[in-house]
Structure formats: C-alpha cells, structure tokens
GROMACS .gro file of C-alpha atoms in nm:
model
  405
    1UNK     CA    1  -3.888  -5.722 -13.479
    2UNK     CA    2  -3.572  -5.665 -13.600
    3UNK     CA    3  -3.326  -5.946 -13.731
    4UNK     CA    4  -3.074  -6.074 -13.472
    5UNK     CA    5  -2.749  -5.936 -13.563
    6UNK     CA    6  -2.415  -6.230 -13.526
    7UNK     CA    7  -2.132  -6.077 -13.519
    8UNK     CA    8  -1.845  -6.329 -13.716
    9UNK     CA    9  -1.559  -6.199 -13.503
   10UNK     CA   10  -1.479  -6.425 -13.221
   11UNK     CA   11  -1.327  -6.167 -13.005
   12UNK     CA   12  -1.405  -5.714 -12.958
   13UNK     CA   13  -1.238  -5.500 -13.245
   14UNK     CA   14  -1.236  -5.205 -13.031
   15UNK     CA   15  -1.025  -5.391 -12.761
   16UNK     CA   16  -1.324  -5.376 -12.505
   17UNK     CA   17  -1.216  -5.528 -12.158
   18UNK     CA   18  -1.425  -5.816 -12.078
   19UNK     CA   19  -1.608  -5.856 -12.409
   20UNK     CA   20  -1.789  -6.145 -12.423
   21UNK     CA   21  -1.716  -6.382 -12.740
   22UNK     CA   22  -1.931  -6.408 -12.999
   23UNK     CA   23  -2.047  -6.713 -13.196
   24UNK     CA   24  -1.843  -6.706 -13.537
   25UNK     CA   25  -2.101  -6.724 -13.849
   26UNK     CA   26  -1.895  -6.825 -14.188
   27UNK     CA   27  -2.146  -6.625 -14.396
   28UNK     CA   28  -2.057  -6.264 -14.168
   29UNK     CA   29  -1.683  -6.361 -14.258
   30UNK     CA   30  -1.707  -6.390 -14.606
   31UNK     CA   31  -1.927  -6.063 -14.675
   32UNK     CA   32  -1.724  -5.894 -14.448
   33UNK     CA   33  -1.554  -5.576 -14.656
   34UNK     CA   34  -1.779  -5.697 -14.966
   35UNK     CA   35  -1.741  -5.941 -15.220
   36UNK     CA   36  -1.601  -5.822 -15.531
   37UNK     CA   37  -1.381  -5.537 -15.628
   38UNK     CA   38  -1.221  -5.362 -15.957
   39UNK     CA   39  -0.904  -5.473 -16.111
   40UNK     CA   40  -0.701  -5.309 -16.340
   41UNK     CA   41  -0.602  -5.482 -16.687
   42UNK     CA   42  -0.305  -5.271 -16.817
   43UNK     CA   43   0.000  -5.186 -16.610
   44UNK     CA   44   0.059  -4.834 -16.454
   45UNK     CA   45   0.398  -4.863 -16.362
   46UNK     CA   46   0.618  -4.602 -16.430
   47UNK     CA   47   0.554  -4.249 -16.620
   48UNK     CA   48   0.538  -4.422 -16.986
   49UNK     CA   49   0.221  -4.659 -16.842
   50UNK     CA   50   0.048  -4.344 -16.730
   51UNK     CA   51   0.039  -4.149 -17.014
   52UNK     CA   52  -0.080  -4.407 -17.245
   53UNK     CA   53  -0.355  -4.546 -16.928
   54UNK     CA   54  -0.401  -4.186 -16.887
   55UNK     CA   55  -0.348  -3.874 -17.029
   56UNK     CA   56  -0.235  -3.769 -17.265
   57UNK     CA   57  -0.281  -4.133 -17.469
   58UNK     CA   58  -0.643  -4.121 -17.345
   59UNK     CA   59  -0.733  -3.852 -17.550
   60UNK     CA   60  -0.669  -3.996 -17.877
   61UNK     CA   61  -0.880  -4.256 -17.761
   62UNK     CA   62  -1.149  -4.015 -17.671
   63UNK     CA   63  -1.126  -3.822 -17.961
   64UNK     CA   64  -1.207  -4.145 -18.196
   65UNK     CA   65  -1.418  -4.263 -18.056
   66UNK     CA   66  -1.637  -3.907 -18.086
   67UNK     CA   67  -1.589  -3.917 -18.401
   68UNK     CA   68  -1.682  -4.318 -18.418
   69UNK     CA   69  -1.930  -4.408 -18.161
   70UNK     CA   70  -1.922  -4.755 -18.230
   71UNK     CA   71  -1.546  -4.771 -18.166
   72UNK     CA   72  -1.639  -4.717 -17.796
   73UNK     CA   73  -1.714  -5.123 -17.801
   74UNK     CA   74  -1.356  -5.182 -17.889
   75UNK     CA   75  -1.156  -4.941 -17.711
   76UNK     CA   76  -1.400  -4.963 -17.348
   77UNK     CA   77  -1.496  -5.212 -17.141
   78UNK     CA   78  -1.848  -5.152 -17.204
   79UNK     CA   79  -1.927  -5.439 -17.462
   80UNK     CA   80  -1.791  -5.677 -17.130
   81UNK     CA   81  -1.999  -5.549 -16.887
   82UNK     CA   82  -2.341  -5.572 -16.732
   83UNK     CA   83  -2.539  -5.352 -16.488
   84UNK     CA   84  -2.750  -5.564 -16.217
   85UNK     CA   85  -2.971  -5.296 -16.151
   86UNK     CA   86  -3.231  -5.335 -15.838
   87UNK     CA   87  -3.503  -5.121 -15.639
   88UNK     CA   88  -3.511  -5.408 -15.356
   89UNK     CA   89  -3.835  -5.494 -15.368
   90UNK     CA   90  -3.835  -5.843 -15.427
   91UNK     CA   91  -3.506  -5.983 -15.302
   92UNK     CA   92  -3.485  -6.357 -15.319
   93UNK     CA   93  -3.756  -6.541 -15.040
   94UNK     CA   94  -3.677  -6.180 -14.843
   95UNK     CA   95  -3.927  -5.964 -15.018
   96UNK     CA   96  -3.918  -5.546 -15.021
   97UNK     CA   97  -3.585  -5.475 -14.818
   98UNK     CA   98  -3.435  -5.210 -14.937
   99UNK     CA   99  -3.146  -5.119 -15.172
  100UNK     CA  100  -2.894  -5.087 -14.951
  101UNK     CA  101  -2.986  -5.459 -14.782
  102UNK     CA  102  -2.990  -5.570 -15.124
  103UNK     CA  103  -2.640  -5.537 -15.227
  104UNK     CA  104  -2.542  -5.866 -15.048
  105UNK     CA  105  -2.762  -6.044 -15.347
  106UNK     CA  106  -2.675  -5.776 -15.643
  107UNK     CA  107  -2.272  -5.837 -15.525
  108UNK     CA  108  -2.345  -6.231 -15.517
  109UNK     CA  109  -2.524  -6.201 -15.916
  110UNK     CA  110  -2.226  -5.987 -16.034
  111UNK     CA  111  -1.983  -6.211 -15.894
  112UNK     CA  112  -2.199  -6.504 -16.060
  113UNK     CA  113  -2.170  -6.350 -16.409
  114UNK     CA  114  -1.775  -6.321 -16.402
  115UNK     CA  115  -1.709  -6.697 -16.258
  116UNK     CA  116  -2.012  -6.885 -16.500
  117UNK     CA  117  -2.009  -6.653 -16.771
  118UNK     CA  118  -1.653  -6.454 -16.716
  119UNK     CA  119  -1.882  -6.099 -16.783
  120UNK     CA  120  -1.812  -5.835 -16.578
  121UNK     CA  121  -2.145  -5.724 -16.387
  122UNK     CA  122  -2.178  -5.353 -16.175
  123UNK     CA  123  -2.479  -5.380 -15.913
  124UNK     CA  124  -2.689  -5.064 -15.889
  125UNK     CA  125  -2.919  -5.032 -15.588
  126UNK     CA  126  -3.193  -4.784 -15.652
  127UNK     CA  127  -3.291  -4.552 -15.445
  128UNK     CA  128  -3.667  -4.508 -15.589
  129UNK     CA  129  -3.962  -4.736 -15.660
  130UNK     CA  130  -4.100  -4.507 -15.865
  131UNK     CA  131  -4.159  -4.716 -16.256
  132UNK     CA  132  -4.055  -4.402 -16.429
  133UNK     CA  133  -3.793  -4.260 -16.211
  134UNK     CA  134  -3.589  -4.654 -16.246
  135UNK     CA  135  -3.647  -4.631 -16.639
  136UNK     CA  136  -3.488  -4.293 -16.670
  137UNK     CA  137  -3.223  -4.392 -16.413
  138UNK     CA  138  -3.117  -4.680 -16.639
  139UNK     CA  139  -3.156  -4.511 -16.943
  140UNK     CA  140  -2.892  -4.239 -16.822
  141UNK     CA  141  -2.659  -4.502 -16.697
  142UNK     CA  142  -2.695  -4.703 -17.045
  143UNK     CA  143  -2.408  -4.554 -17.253
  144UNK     CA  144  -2.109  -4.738 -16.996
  145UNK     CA  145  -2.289  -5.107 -17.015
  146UNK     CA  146  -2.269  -5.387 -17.272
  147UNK     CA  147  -2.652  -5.453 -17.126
  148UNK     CA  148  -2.899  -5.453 -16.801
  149UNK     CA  149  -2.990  -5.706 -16.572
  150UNK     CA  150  -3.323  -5.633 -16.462
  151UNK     CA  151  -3.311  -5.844 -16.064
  152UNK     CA  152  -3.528  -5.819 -15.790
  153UNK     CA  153  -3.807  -5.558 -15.882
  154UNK     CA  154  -4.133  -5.659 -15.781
  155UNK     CA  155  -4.428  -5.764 -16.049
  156UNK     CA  156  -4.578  -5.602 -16.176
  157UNK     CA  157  -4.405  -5.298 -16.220
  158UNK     CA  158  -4.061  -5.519 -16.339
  159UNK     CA  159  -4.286  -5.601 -16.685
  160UNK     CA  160  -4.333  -5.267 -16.783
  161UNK     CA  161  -4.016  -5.125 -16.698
  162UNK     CA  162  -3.846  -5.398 -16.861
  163UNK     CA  163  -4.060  -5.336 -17.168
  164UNK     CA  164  -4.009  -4.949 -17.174
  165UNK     CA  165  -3.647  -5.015 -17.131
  166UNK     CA  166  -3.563  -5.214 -17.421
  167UNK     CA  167  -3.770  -4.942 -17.662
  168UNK     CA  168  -3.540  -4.695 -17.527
  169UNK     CA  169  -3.207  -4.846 -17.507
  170UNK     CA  170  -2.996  -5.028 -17.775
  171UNK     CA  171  -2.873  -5.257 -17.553
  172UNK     CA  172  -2.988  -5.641 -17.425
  173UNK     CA  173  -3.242  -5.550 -17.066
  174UNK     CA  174  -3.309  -5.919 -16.937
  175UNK     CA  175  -3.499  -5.956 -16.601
  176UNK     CA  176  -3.366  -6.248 -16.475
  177UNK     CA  177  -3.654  -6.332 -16.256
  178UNK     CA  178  -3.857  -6.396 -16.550
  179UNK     CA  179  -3.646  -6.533 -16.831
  180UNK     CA  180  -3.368  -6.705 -16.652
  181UNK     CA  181  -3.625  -6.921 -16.489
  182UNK     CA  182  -3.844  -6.951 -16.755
  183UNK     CA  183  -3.545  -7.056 -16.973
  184UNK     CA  184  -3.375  -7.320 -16.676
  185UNK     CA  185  -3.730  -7.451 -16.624
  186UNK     CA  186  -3.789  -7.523 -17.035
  187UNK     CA  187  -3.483  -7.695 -17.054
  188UNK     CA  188  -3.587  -7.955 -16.772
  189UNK     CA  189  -3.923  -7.988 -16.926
  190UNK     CA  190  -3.762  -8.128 -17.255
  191UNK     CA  191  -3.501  -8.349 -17.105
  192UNK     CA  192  -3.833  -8.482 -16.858
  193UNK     CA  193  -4.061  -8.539 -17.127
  194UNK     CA  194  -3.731  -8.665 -17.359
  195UNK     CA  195  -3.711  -8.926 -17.099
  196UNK     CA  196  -4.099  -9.044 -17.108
  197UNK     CA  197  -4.123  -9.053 -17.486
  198UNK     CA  198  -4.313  -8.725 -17.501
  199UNK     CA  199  -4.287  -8.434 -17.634
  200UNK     CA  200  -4.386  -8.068 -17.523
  201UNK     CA  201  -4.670  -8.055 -17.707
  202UNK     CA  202  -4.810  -8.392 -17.522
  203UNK     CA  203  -4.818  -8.189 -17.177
  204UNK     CA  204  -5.031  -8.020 -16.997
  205UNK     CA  205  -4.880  -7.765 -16.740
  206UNK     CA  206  -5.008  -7.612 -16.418
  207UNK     CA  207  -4.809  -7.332 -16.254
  208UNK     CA  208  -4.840  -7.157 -15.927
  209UNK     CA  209  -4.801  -6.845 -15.867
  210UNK     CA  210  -4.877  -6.570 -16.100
  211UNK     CA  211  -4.585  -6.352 -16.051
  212UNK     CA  212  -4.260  -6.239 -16.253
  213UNK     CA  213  -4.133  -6.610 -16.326
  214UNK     CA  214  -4.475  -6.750 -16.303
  215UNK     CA  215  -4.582  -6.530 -16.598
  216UNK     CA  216  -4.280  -6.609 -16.785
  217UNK     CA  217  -4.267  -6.958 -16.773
  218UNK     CA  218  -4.611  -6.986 -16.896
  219UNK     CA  219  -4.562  -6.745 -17.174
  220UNK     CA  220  -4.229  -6.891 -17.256
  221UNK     CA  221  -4.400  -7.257 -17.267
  222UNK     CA  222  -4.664  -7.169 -17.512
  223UNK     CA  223  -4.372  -6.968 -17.743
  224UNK     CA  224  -4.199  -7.321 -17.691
  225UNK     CA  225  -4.493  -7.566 -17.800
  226UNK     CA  226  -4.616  -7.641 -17.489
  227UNK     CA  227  -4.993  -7.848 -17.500
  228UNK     CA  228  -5.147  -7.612 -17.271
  229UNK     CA  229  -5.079  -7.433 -16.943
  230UNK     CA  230  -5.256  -7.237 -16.642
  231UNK     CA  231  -5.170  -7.058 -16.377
  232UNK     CA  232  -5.275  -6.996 -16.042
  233UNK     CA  233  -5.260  -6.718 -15.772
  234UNK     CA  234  -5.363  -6.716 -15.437
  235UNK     CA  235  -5.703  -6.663 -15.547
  236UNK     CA  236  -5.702  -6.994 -15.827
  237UNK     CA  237  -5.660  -7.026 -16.140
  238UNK     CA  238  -5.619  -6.728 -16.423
  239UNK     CA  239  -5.900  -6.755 -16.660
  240UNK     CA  240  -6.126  -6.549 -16.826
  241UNK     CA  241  -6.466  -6.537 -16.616
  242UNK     CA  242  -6.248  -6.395 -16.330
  243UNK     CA  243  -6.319  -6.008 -16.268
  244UNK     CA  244  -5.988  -5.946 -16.037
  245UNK     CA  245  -5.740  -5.972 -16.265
  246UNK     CA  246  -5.477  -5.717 -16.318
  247UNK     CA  247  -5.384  -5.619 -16.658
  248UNK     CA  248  -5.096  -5.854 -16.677
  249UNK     CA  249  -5.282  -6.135 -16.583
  250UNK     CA  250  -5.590  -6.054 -16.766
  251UNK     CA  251  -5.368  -6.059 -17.080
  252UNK     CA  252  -5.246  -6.398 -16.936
  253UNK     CA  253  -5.609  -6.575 -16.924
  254UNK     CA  254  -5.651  -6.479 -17.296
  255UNK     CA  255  -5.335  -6.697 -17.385
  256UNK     CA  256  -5.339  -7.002 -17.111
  257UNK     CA  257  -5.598  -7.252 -16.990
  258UNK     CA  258  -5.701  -7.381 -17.308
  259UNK     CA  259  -5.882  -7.643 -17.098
  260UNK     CA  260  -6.122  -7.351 -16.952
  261UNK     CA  261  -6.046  -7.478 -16.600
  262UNK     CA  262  -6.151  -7.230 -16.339
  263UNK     CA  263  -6.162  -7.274 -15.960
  264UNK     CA  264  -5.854  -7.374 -15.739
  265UNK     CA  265  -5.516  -7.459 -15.797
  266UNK     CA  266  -5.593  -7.859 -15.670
  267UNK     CA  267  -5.866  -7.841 -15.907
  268UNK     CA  268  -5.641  -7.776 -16.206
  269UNK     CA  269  -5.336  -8.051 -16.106
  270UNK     CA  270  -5.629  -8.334 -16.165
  271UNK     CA  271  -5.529  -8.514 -16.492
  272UNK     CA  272  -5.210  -8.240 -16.496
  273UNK     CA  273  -4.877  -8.375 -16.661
  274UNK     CA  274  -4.658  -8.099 -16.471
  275UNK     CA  275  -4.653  -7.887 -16.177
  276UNK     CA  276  -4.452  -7.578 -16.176
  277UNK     CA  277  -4.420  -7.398 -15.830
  278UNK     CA  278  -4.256  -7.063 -15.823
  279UNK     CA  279  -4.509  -6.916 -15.578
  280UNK     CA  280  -4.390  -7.059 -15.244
  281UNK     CA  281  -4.734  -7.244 -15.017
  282UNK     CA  282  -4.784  -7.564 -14.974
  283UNK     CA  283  -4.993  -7.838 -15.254
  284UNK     CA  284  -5.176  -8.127 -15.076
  285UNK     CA  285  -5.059  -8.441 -15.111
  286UNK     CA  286  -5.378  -8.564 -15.236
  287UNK     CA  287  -5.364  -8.311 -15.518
  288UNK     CA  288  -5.048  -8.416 -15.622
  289UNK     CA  289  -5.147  -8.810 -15.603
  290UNK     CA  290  -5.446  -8.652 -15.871
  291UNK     CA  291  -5.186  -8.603 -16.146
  292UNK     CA  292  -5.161  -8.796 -16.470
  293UNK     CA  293  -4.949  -9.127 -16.454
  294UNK     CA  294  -4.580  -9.022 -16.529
  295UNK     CA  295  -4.647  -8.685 -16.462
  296UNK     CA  296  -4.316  -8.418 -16.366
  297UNK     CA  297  -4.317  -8.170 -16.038
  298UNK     CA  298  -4.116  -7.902 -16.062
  299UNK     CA  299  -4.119  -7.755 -15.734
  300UNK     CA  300  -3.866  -7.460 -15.719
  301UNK     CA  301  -3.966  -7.248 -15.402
  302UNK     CA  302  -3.680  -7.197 -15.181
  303UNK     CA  303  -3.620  -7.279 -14.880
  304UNK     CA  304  -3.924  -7.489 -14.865
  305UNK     CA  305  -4.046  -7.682 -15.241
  306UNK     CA  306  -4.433  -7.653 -15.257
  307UNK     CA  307  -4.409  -8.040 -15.324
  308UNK     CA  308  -4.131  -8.218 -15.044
  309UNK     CA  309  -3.929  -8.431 -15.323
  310UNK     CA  310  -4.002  -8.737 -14.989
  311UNK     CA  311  -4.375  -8.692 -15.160
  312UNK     CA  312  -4.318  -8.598 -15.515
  313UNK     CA  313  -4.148  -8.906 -15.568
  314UNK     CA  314  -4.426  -9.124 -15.462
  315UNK     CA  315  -4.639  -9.011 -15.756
  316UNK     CA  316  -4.391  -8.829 -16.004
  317UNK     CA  317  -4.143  -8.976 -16.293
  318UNK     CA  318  -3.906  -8.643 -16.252
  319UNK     CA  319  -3.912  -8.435 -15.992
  320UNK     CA  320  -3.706  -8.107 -15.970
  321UNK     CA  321  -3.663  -7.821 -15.678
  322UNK     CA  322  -3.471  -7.472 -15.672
  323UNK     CA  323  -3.209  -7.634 -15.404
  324UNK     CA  324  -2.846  -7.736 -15.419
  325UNK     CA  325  -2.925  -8.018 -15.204
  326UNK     CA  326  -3.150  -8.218 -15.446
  327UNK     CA  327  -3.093  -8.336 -15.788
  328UNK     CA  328  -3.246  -8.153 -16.103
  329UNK     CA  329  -3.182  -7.769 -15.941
  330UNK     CA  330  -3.385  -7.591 -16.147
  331UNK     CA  331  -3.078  -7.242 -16.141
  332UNK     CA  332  -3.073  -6.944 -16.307
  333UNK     CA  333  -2.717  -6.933 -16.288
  334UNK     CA  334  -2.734  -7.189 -16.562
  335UNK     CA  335  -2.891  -6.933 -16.762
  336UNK     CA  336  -2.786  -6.561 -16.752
  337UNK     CA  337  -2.435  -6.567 -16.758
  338UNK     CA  338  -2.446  -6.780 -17.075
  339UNK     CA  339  -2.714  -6.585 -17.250
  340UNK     CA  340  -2.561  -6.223 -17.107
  341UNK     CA  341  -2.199  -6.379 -17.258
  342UNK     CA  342  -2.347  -6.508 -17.630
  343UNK     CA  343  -2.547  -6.146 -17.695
  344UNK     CA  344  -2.238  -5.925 -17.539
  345UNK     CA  345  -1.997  -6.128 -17.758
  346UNK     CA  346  -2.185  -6.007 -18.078
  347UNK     CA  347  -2.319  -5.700 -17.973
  348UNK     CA  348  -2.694  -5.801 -17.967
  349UNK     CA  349  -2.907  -5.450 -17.912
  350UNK     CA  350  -3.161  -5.701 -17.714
  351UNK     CA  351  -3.257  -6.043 -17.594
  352UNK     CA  352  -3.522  -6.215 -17.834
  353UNK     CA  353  -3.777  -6.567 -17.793
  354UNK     CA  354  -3.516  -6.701 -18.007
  355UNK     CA  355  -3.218  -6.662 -17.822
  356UNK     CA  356  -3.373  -6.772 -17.470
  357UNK     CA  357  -3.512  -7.104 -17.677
  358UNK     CA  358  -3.161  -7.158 -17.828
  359UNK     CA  359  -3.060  -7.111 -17.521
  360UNK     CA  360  -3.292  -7.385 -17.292
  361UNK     CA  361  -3.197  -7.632 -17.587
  362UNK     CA  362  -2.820  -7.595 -17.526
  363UNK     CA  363  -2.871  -7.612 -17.165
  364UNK     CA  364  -3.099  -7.973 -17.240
  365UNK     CA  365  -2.825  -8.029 -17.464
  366UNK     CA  366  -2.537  -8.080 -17.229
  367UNK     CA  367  -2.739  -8.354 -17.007
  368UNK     CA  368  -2.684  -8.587 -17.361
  369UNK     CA  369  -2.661  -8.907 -17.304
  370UNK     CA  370  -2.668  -8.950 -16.934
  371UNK     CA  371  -3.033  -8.814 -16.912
  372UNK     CA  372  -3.189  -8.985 -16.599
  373UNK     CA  373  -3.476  -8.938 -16.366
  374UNK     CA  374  -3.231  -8.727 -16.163
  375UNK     CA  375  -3.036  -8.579 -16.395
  376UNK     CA  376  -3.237  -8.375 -16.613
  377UNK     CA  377  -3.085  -8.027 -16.611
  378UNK     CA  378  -2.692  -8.027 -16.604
  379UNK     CA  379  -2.487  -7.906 -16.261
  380UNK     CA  380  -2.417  -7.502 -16.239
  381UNK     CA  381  -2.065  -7.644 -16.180
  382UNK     CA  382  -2.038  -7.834 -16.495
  383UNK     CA  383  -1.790  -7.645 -16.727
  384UNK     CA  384  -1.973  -7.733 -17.040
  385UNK     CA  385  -2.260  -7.513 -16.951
  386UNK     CA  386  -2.172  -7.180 -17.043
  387UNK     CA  387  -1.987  -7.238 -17.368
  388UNK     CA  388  -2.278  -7.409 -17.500
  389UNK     CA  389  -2.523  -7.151 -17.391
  390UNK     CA  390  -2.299  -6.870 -17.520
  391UNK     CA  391  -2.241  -7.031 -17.853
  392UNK     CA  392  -2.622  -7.159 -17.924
  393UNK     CA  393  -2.710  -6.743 -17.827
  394UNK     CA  394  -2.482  -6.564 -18.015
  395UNK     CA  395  -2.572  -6.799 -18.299
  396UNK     CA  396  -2.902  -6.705 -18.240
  397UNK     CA  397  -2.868  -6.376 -18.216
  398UNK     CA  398  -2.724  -6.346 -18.588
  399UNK     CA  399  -3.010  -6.534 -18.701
  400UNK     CA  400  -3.261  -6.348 -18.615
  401UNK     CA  401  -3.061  -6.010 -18.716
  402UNK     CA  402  -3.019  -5.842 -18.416
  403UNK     CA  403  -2.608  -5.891 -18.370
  404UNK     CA  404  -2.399  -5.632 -18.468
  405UNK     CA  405  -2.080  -5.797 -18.541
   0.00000   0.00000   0.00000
C-alpha cells in the first residue's frame, strides 16, 4: 500500500477553485526545495574576480597542481569534503527504499557533518546494488573527496565493499552504520562501568542483532578490552556449533562467546552485565530481570527500544536508548563529524582501531565530572564534543603513521 502523501501547503498552488485545505505537516515544509545547497567562498564580482575564480587564473592553478598532485589538497576543496555515498538499501528503521527516497536522509547526514563537524559532505544516491558496480562507482568519484561515508547499504554486502574500498582508495571510507555506533556505544560503556567501579574488562556483553552495527560493536568491544561478548540474530546466539552462519558471522563466532553459550538470545542475558540492542524486537521482561546486579541496557532501536527505559530501570544501573527524548542517546552524530573532521584535518589516507578508540575516549571524556546514571554519553548539542573528538583523532592519526601532514 502506498504511503499517504500530506501535502504541507495549506491552500492549491495551481489556484484550483474549490480546493479543499490540506493539513499543514512541519516536516513537508522544511524539505520542501531540499535542505542544503552550494555556496561560494570567493567573490565574483566584477571582471578582475572572474578571471582569477575563473579563467584565465584557474589555469595556473591547474597547471600546478599537474605537476604537484598533492597541491590539489591546498588549492581545492577536496581535503574539506566528504561523499555520503548510498544504494538505499538500508535507510534508517525504513529498510530498501530506493536512492532517490533516500536523499531526504543522505541531505540530513551532509547537513549533520557541516553544523557538528563544520565538513562539507556531497550525498550520492546510487543507482545499483550491485557490490562491484558501487566500489568502482566510488573509486571513480574518489579524486574530488577528502573521504567516503559509507551510509545505509545493507549487511552484508556494506563489509566487503567497505573493505575493497579502502585497498583501493587513499582516502578515509568509514561506514557509519558500523563504526559510528560502535564508537558512541564504547564510549557509554566506559562512562557506565566508570560509574560502577568496573572496568571493561569486568563485563560481559550480549548484543542483538547481528547486522552492520551489531557486528561492529562486538568487534570493536573485544579491540577495546571488553570481558567477553555474543551476539544474537533472529535465530540465537552466534557460536560455533551453528551450521547457518554466513561468512561474516561465522568469522564472528570464532572471536565472541567466550562463554560457549548457544541457544536463544534470553538464554545468553542470564548472569549478562550489558545488553546491546541494535536489532529492533522486543526482550522479555523476565529476561531482562535475569541480568547480573548493576548490570547496563543499552537499548538503541528506534522508534521503539527493545528494552522500554519504564522497565530497564527496574533492574538496570544505566540505561541508554537511540532517542532524543531519553537521557544517555546513544548518536552517531556524536561520532562522525568529529572523527571525519580530525582525519580530513591531517590528511589521514584511512580510518584505523586507533583513531575510533581515541575517539570513544574523547567522547567519555567530555561527560568528566558530572558522570551520572543519566548522563553517561555527552548531548549532540554540547559544543565541546567535536573539538575533542577532532583533536584526540587527528592525534591519533599521527601516531599510528597514517597522517600526511
């Protein structure tokens, strides 16, 4: 069935006689005519502006920067920009939509980069699906971008194109569904178990849902210190005696679930010091009420938590969700514009496990001394959160040799 259509105008554009009104929707308004646009930095106002803008002053640009390559960082915008690069396929709660009903969300994450992170971002709707055809698509766009956010491509093909795409670029590829999450949701975790006297290594983790974020948040945990963690699809938990696994999750059982825990999801939250929920579904209360004493739910599904906060709270010492309306929202946007900022500012040719854990530390960081049950991850709004992200990941990024200035 298709969606209902409400049109934001109160009255007929065309002038119809008789028109009925129609109910105004804010959201209609505000995407009306798009929302973002390109803006010149340098005057063209009279014949003097032009030829420097433009030719003939362009050429001397040109010319040097053939004969430099590098020099194209310091004479183009490309060393301030970012392509948010899409196929549609997994857009937000929305699922496989399309490219062109995508570019609402790509607009909204390129308008996100310039006000947290003031980078420029491009989105690029895709017509294909194909793994190879989006790899060589990027790879052709590559030489006019500082880097490549990977958003809304469906696991598993987003792990393998990310992969292929960093070997064949010099330039950062992040998928934001995976490491912006994974990144937001380690910094929580510290500041939580910060606030119990713990420390990562004390915990034991259970995610659900086995997807992009849900692989990357375990992976990310164990490259963090984590005690142990497993994950679980809609078939139960990852582990090694299952025979259904695809090869991204069959490389998953061979790194999680220490414990050996097979079975279903409510079997693995028994004794469990977090719950992770990036999968959508709905845990039992009872389940929940089985967790260890002091134990942290971090349910992030949007619009609906896996865990209602009403019933997290009766069991759990932090509890954290993916919405605005609830304290600890666990946000990307705390994340990528930070991280995208720090490696653009010194020219990183990728993203490494370094720079996303500097970059979850300076996000715990900025809670400081006002770490609470409820405060455990710092508001998107909070000015102090990109500088500090940017800083700790450029710092990073000369550490572990992969900045070029």
């Amino acid at each position: 069935m298709a969606a209902e259509i409400v049109n934001p105008r109160s009255d007929s554009e065309d002038g119809a006689q008789g028109a009925p009104e129609e109910p105004f929707d804010p959201a209609f308004a505000l995407h009306r005519g798009g929302k973002m646009a390109i803006q010149a930095t340098v005057p063209v106002r009279d014949r003097d502006d032009l030829s420097l803008a433009y030719t003939p002053g362009v050429a001397k640009v040109c010319n040097a920067i053939a004969e430099q390559p590098e020099l194209v960082h310091d004479y183009t915008w490309k060393s301030q920009v970012v392509a948010v690069v899409t196929d549609g396929t997994a857009v937000l709660g929305l699922g496989d939509i399309g490219p062109e009903a995508s570019l609402p969300v790509m607009e909204g994450k390129a308008i996100l980069f310039k006000q947290f992170g003031g980078v420029d971002a491009v989105p690029i709707a895709l017509a294909t699906t194909d793994t190879d055809e989006i790899i060589e698509t990027v790879v052709r766009l590559a030489p006019s971008f500082g880097g490549v956010n990977l958003e809304d491509i469906s696991a598993p093909r987003c792990f393998e194109i990310e992969r292929r795409l960093q070997e064949q670029v010099d330039i950062p590829v992040f998928h934001d569904d995976q490491h912006g999450t994974a990144v937001v949701t380690l910094a929580a975790l510290r500041n939580a178990a910060k606030l119990t006297g713990r420390g990562l290594g004390d915990l034991r983790a259970v995610i659900s849902g086995a997807g992009a974020a849900g692989v990357a948040i375990a992976k990310f945990l164990l490259e963090a210190g984590i005690g142990d963690v497993a994950v679980a699809d809609r078939k139960g938990i990852v582990s090694r005696d299952r025979e259904d696994l695809t090869s991204v999750k069959r490389e998953l059982a061979e790194i999680t679930n220490k414990a050996g825990l097979s079975g279903s999801l409510e079997t693995a939250l028994a004794g469990a010091d977090v719950f992770i929920g990036v999968s959508g579904g709905t845990v039992p209360e009872e389940a929940v009420a089985s967790m260890a004493p002091g134990a942290f739910v971090f349910a992030m599904a949007n619009p609906n938590p896996e865990v209602h906060p009403d019933i997290a709270h009766k069991y759990a010492a932090v509890v954290a969700t993916g919405r605005s309306d609830y304290p600890n929202q666990i946000n990307n946007v705390l994340a990528f514009p930070g991280i995208f900022a720090g490696a653009l500012q010194v020219r990183a040719s990728r993203i490494t496990e370094g720079m996303k854990i500097a970059a979850a530390n300076a996000l715990a960081d900025v809670v400081g001394d006002a770490l609470a049950a409820d405060y455990v991850i710092p508001s998107p709004f909070d000015e102090r959160v990109a500088p500090a992200v940017t800083a700790a990941v450029a710092a990073a990024a000369r550490a572990e040799g992969v900045a070029r200035r």
